[in-house]
CSV table of C-alpha atoms and ligand atoms in Angstrom, one decimal:
chain,number,residue,atom,x,y,z
O,1,MET,CA,-0.1,0.1,0.0
O,2,GLY,CA,1.5,3.2,-1.2
O,3,GLU,CA,0.8,6.7,-0.1
O,4,ARG,CA,-2.6,7.6,-1.1
O,5,PRO,CA,-3.3,9.9,-3.9
O,6,GLY,CA,-3.1,13.7,-3.4
O,7,ILE,CA,-1.2,13.2,-0.1
O,8,VAL,CA,1.5,16.1,0.3
O,9,LEU,CA,4.6,15.1,2.2
O,10,TRP,CA,6.2,17.7,4.1
O,11,THR,CA,9.9,17.8,4.3
O,12,ALA,CA,12.2,17.4,7.2
O,13,GLU,CA,13.0,21.0,7.2
O,14,GLU,CA,9.3,22.0,7.2
O,15,LEU,CA,8.7,19.3,10.0
O,16,GLN,CA,11.5,20.5,12.2
O,17,ARG,CA,10.4,24.3,11.5
O,18,LYS,CA,6.6,23.2,12.3
O,19,TYR,CA,7.4,21.3,15.6
O,20,ASP,CA,10.2,24.0,16.7
O,21,ASP,CA,7.2,26.5,16.4
O,22,LEU,CA,4.7,24.3,18.1
O,23,ALA,CA,6.9,23.0,20.8
O,24,ARG,CA,5.7,25.2,23.5
O,25,TRP,CA,2.1,24.7,23.0
O,26,TYR,CA,2.5,20.9,22.4
O,27,ASP,CA,1.8,19.3,26.0
O,28,LEU,CA,-1.0,21.8,26.3
O,29,GLY,CA,-2.5,20.9,22.6
O,30,GLU,CA,-2.3,17.1,23.5
O,31,ALA,CA,-3.8,17.3,27.2
O,32,LEU,CA,-7.1,16.0,26.8
O,33,PRO,CA,-6.4,12.5,25.0
O,34,GLU,CA,-3.3,12.1,27.3
O,35,LEU,CA,-5.6,12.3,30.1
O,36,LEU,CA,-8.2,10.2,28.6
O,37,LEU,CA,-6.2,7.3,27.1
O,38,LEU,CA,-2.6,8.1,25.9
O,39,ARG,CA,-0.9,8.3,29.3
O,40,ARG,CA,-2.1,4.8,30.4
O,41,LEU,CA,-1.1,3.3,27.2
O,42,ARG,CA,2.2,5.0,27.2
O,43,ARG,CA,2.8,3.8,30.9
O,44,HIS,CA,1.8,0.3,29.8
O,45,LEU,CA,4.0,0.0,26.7
O,46,VAL,CA,7.2,1.9,28.3
O,47,ARG,CA,7.4,-0.3,31.2
O,48,LYS,CA,8.6,-3.2,28.9
O,49,ALA,CA,11.5,-1.3,28.1
O,50,ARG,CA,14.9,-2.5,29.3
O,51,GLY,CA,18.8,-2.0,29.0
O,52,ALA,CA,20.0,0.9,26.4
O,53,VAL,CA,16.4,2.4,25.3
O,54,LEU,CA,16.6,4.7,22.2
O,55,GLU,CA,13.3,6.9,21.8
O,56,VAL,CA,13.0,7.9,18.4
O,57,ALA,CA,11.0,11.2,17.6
O,58,ALA,CA,10.7,11.6,21.4
O,59,GLY,CA,9.4,15.0,21.2
O,60,THR,CA,8.7,16.7,24.6
O,61,GLY,CA,9.6,13.6,26.4
O,62,LYS,CA,6.0,12.4,27.6
O,63,ASN,CA,7.2,8.7,27.9
O,64,LEU,CA,9.8,9.8,30.2
O,65,PRO,CA,8.1,9.2,33.5
O,66,HIS,CA,7.3,5.7,32.6
O,67,TYR,CA,10.5,4.0,32.2
O,68,PRO,CA,11.9,1.5,34.6
O,69,PRO,CA,14.9,2.9,36.6
O,70,GLY,CA,17.4,0.7,35.2
O,71,CYS,CA,17.2,1.8,31.5
O,72,SER,CA,19.6,4.2,30.2
O,73,LEU,CA,17.9,6.4,27.6
O,74,THR,CA,18.9,8.1,24.3
O,75,LEU,CA,16.2,10.6,22.9
O,76,VAL,CA,16.3,11.4,19.1
O,77,ASP,CA,14.1,14.1,17.5
O,78,LEU,CA,14.2,16.5,14.3
O,79,SER,CA,13.2,19.6,16.4
O,80,PRO,CA,15.7,21.0,19.0
O,81,ARG,CA,12.9,22.5,20.5
O,82,MET,CA,10.9,19.7,21.4
O,83,LEU,CA,14.1,18.0,22.8
O,84,ALA,CA,14.7,21.1,24.9
O,85,ILE,CA,11.6,20.3,27.0
O,86,ALA,CA,12.1,16.8,27.1
O,87,GLN,CA,15.6,17.6,28.4
O,88,ARG,CA,13.9,19.8,31.0
O,89,ARG,CA,11.3,17.1,31.9
O,90,ALA,CA,14.2,14.6,32.4
O,91,ARG,CA,16.3,17.1,34.6
O,92,ARG,CA,12.7,17.5,36.9
O,93,LEU,CA,12.3,13.7,36.9
O,94,GLY,CA,16.1,13.2,37.9
O,95,ARG,CA,16.8,11.0,34.8
O,96,ALA,CA,20.1,10.8,33.0
O,97,VAL,CA,19.2,11.1,29.3
O,98,THR,CA,21.2,11.7,26.3
O,99,CYS,CA,19.5,14.0,23.7
O,100,ARG,CA,20.3,14.3,19.8
O,101,VAL,CA,18.8,16.2,17.2
O,102,MET,CA,18.3,13.5,14.4
O,103,ASP,CA,16.4,12.3,11.2
O,104,ALA,CA,14.6,9.1,12.3
O,105,GLN,CA,15.1,7.6,8.7
O,106,ALA,CA,18.8,7.8,8.8
O,107,LEU,CA,19.7,7.2,12.3
O,108,GLU,CA,23.5,8.2,13.4
O,109,PHE,CA,24.1,4.8,15.5
O,110,PRO,CA,25.7,1.2,14.4
O,111,ASP,CA,23.4,-1.9,14.0
O,112,GLY,CA,22.1,-3.8,17.1
O,113,ARG,CA,23.1,-0.6,19.5
O,114,PHE,CA,20.0,-0.8,21.5
O,115,ASP,CA,18.0,-3.3,23.7
O,116,THR,CA,14.7,-1.5,23.1
O,117,VAL,CA,13.6,0.9,20.8
O,118,VAL,CA,10.5,3.1,21.7
O,119,SER,CA,8.4,5.5,19.4
O,120,THR,CA,4.8,7.0,20.0
O,121,LEU,CA,2.7,9.1,17.8
O,122,SER,CA,5.4,9.3,15.1
O,123,THR,CA,4.4,7.2,11.9
O,124,CYS,CA,1.9,9.3,11.2
O,125,THR,CA,4.4,12.1,11.0
O,126,PHE,CA,7.4,10.7,9.4
O,127,PRO,CA,7.8,11.6,5.2
O,128,ASP,CA,9.0,7.7,5.0
O,129,PRO,CA,7.7,5.9,7.7
O,130,VAL,CA,8.8,2.5,6.4
O,131,ALA,CA,12.5,4.0,6.5
O,132,ALA,CA,12.3,5.1,10.1
O,133,LEU,CA,10.7,1.7,11.1
O,134,ARG,CA,13.5,-0.2,9.1
O,135,GLU,CA,16.0,2.1,10.7
O,136,MET,CA,14.7,1.1,14.1
O,137,GLY,CA,15.0,-2.4,13.5
O,138,ARG,CA,18.8,-1.9,12.4
O,139,VAL,CA,19.7,0.0,15.6
O,140,CYS,CA,17.9,-2.9,17.6
O,141,ARG,CA,19.6,-5.7,19.1
O,142,GLU,CA,18.5,-8.9,17.3
O,143,ASP,CA,16.5,-10.0,19.9
O,144,GLY,CA,15.5,-6.4,21.2
O,145,ARG,CA,11.9,-5.2,21.7
O,146,ILE,CA,10.2,-2.2,19.2
O,147,LEU,CA,8.0,-0.6,21.2
O,148,LEU,CA,5.2,1.7,19.4
O,149,LEU,CA,2.1,3.6,20.2
O,150,GLU,CA,0.5,5.0,17.0
O,151,HIS,CA,-2.8,6.5,15.7
O,152,GLY,CA,-4.1,5.3,11.9
O,153,ARG,CA,-6.7,4.1,10.0
O,154,SER,CA,-9.7,2.8,11.8
O,155,ASN,CA,-11.0,-0.8,11.3
O,156,ARG,CA,-14.5,0.6,11.4
O,157,SER,CA,-15.2,1.1,7.3
O,158,TRP,CA,-17.4,4.2,8.1
O,159,LEU,CA,-14.8,5.9,9.8
O,160,ALA,CA,-11.8,4.8,7.8
O,161,ARG,CA,-13.7,6.2,4.8
O,162,TRP,CA,-13.9,9.4,6.3
O,163,GLN,CA,-10.4,9.4,7.2
O,164,ASP,CA,-9.5,8.7,4.0
O,165,ARG,CA,-11.8,11.6,2.5
O,166,THR,CA,-10.2,14.2,4.9
O,167,ALA,CA,-6.5,12.9,5.0
O,168,PRO,CA,-5.1,15.0,2.1
O,169,GLY,CA,-6.3,18.4,3.7
O,170,HIS,CA,-5.1,17.2,7.1
O,171,ALA,CA,-2.0,16.2,5.8
O,172,ARG,CA,-1.5,19.4,4.3
O,173,ARG,CA,-2.4,21.7,7.2
O,174,ILE,CA,-0.3,19.9,10.1
O,175,GLY,CA,1.6,16.9,8.3
O,176,CYS,CA,0.0,13.9,10.2
O,177,HIS,CA,-1.3,11.4,7.7
O,178,TRP,CA,-4.1,9.9,10.1
O,179,ASN,CA,-5.1,7.3,7.6
O,180,ARG,CA,-1.6,5.3,7.7
O,181,ASP,CA,-2.1,1.6,8.9
O,182,PRO,CA,1.0,1.2,11.4
O,183,LEU,CA,0.6,-2.8,11.2
O,184,GLU,CA,1.0,-2.7,7.9
O,185,LEU,CA,3.9,-0.3,8.1
O,186,VAL,CA,5.5,-2.3,10.5
O,187,ARG,CA,5.3,-5.6,8.0
O,188,ARG,CA,6.6,-3.5,5.1
O,189,SER,CA,9.6,-2.5,6.9
O,190,GLY,CA,10.5,-6.1,7.6
O,191,LEU,CA,9.7,-6.2,11.1
O,192,ARG,CA,7.4,-8.4,13.0
O,193,ALA,CA,4.1,-7.6,15.1
O,194,VAL,CA,4.2,-10.1,18.0
O,195,GLN,CA,1.7,-8.2,20.1
O,196,ALA,CA,-1.0,-5.7,18.8
O,197,ARG,CA,-4.2,-4.2,20.4
O,198,ARG,CA,-6.4,-1.7,18.7
O,199,LEU,CA,-8.3,0.8,20.7
O,200,ALA,CA,-10.5,4.1,20.4
O,201,LEU,CA,-12.7,2.6,17.4
O,202,GLY,CA,-9.5,0.7,15.9
O,203,MET,CA,-7.9,4.0,15.6
O,204,VAL,CA,-5.1,3.8,18.0
O,205,TYR,CA,-2.5,1.1,17.9
O,206,VAL,CA,-0.4,-0.5,20.6
O,207,ILE,CA,2.4,-2.5,19.0
O,208,GLU,CA,5.4,-4.5,20.3
O,209,ALA,CA,7.6,-5.7,17.2
O,210,ARG,CA,10.6,-7.6,17.0
O,211,ARG,CA,13.1,-7.9,14.1
O,212,ALA,CA,11.8,-10.3,11.4
O,213,HIS,CA,14.0,-13.3,12.2
O,214,ALA,CA,14.3,-13.1,16.1
O,215,ALA,CA,12.7,-15.8,18.1
O,216,ASP,CA,9.2,-15.2,19.5
O,217,PRO,CA,9.4,-13.4,23.3
U,301,SAM,C1,3.2,14.0,17.1
U,301,SAM,S1,4.7,14.3,17.8
U,301,SAM,C2,5.1,12.9,19.0
U,301,SAM,C3,5.8,13.2,20.0
U,301,SAM,C4,6.2,12.3,20.9
U,301,SAM,N1,7.0,11.0,20.6
U,301,SAM,C5,4.7,12.0,21.9
U,301,SAM,O1,4.4,10.7,21.9
U,301,SAM,O2,4.5,13.0,22.4
U,301,SAM,C6,5.9,14.0,16.4
U,301,SAM,C7,7.4,14.2,16.8
U,301,SAM,O3,8.1,13.4,15.7
U,301,SAM,C8,9.1,14.4,15.3
U,301,SAM,N2,9.8,14.1,14.0
U,301,SAM,C9,8.9,14.2,12.6
U,301,SAM,N3,9.8,13.7,11.5
U,301,SAM,C10,10.8,13.2,12.1
U,301,SAM,C11,11.9,12.8,11.7
U,301,SAM,N4,12.1,12.3,10.4
U,301,SAM,N5,13.0,12.2,12.3
U,301,SAM,C12,13.0,12.4,13.7
U,301,SAM,N6,11.9,13.0,14.6
U,301,SAM,C13,10.8,13.5,13.7
U,301,SAM,C14,8.6,15.6,15.5
U,301,SAM,O4,9.5,16.7,15.5
U,301,SAM,C15,7.8,15.6,16.4
U,301,SAM,O5,8.3,15.7,18.1
């Protein structure tokens, strides 16, 4: 499944500018969905992280409170201003983190460097989400975990049709592709979903993936 016709893809520079501009309002803008659902899902997902952890497109660091204490954390994002907020949050929480401005589609880490790779609410934004997921698989240890919390195309046909109809305008306005199918993207990137749950009318996906040839958990 390729990108649907009429969809405009933002460049990395445009996304960086957008999130730099948005950074100080981001947490406020997301407060309601966080309160209703996302914070609970983040907590359940991220507590599975172990060892050396890479969080890709970490934004303002909303997952930071939920990591188990023994993890060593590296956060990357395109937006320096989003990362600056994440760094402040880490300081408040007393957590040591390494933050680096980096494109998810070209991670500057060697193969198999991390035990766990986490990414949340990001595949909707990446210009090439399959390339980004492939990179997450590459830098993850062969038997490591890739933990994803995403939103995407509903499995209710009436809602999916509406998402398809409105997706080009939405993507043009805010660079978010809300009718992508994260499970399909995982499959196309060569990863294997070993657990997947869908909530909120099938629009929210919680996925644990592994490299395709890794043994089952
Ligand atoms: C919707 S926000 C999600 C932030 C955070 N993961 C969360 O759960 O709140 C999307 C984030 O992806 C980042 N981003 C978009 N494209 C990226 C790319 N190619 N590489 C790295 N980060 C990217 C943006 O800067 C932004 O911080």
